[in-house]
PDB file of C-alpha atoms in Angstrom:
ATOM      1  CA  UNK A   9      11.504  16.717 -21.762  1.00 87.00           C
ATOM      2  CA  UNK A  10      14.477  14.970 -23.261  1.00 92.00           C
ATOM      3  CA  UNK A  11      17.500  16.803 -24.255  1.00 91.00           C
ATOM      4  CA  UNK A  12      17.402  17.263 -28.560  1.00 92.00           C
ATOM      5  CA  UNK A  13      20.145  16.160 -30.457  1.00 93.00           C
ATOM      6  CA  UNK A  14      22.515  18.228 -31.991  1.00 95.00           C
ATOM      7  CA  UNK A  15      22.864  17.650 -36.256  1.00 94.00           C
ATOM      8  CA  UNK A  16      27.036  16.542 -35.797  1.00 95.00           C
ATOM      9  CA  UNK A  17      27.491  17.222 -39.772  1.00 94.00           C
ATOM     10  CA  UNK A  18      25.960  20.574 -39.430  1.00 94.00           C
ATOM     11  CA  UNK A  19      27.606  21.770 -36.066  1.00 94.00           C
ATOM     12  CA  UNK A  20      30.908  21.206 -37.408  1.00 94.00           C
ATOM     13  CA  UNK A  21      30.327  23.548 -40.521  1.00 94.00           C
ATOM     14  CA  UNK A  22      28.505  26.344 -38.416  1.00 94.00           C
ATOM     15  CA  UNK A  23      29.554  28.964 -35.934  1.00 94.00           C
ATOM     16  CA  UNK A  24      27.532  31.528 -34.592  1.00 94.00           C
ATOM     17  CA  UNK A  25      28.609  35.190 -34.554  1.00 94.00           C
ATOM     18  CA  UNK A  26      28.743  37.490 -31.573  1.00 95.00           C
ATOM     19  CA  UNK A  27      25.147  39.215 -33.228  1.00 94.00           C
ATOM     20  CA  UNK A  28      23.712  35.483 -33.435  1.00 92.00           C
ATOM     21  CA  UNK A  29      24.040  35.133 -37.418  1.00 93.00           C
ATOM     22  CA  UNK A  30      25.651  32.255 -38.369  1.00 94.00           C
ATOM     23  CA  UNK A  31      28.357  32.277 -40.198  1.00 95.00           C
ATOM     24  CA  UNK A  32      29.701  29.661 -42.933  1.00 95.00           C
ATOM     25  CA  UNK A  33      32.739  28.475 -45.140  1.00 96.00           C
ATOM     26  CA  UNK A  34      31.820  28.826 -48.967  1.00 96.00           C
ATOM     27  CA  UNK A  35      31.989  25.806 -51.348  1.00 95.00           C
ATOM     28  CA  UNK A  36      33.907  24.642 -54.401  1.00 95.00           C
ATOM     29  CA  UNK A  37      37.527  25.094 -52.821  1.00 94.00           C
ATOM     30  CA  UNK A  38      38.189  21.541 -52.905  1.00 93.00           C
ATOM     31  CA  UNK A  39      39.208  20.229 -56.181  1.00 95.00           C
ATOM     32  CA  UNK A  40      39.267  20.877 -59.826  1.00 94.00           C
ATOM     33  CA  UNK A  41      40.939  24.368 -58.869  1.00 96.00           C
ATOM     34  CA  UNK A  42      43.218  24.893 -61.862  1.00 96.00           C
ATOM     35  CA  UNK A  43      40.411  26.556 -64.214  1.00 96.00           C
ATOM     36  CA  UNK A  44      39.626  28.729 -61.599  1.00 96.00           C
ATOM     37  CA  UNK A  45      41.581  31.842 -61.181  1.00 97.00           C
ATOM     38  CA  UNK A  46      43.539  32.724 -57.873  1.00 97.00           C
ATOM     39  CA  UNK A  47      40.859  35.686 -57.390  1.00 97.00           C
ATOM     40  CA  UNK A  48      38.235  33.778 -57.064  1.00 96.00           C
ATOM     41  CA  UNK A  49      39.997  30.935 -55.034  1.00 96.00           C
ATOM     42  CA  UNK A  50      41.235  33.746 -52.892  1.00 97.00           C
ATOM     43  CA  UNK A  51      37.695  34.730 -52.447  1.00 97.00           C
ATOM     44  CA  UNK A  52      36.230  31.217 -51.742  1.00 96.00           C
ATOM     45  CA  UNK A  53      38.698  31.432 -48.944  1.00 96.00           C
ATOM     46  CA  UNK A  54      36.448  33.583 -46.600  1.00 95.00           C
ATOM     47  CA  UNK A  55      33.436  32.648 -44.447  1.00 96.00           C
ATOM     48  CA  UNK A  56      30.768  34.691 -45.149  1.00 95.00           C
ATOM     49  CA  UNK A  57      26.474  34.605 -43.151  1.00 95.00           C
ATOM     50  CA  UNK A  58      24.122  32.353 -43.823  1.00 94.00           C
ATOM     51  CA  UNK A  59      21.245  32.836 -46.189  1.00 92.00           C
ATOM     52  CA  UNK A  60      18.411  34.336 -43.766  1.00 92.00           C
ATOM     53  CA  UNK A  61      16.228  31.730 -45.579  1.00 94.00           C
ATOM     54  CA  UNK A  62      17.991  28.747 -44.071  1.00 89.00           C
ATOM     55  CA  UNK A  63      18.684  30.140 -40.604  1.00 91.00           C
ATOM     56  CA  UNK A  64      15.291  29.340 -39.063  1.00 91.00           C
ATOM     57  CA  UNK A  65      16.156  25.441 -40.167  1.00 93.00           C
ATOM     58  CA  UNK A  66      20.005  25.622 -38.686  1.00 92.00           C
ATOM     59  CA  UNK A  67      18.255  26.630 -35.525  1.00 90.00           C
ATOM     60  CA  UNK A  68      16.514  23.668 -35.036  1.00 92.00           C
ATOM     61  CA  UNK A  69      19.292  21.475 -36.026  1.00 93.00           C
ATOM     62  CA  UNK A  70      21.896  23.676 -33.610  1.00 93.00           C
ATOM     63  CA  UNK A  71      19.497  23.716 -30.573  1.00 92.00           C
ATOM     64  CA  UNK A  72      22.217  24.666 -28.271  1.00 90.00           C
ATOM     65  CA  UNK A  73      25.134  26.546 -30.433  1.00 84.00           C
TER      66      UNK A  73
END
């Protein structure tokens, strides 16, 4: 059996938590922040778990993370 690629775009925006959850950075932090208010900027600052939905699909692409 060949080795299986790791997804490059998706290994570089997951890590994996000592429990095996992955864990992400949340969106809409990048631009267009000034009619936002610092709360929820502050907020948008902190990873957070993946959706238990999409973890099955992360797996495949992350074979080895």
């Amino acid at each position: 059996m060949p080795k299986i690629k790791t997804n490059r775009a998706a290994a570089k925006r997951f890590k994996v938590t000592g429990t095996g959850k992955l864990k992400r950075n949340k969106a809409y932090k990048s631009h267009i922040l000034t009619k936002k208010t610092t709360k929820r900027k502050r907020n948008l600052r902190k990873s957070t778990i993946a959706d238990a939905t999409n973890v099955k699909n992360m797996k495949k692409v992350l074979p080895y993370l």
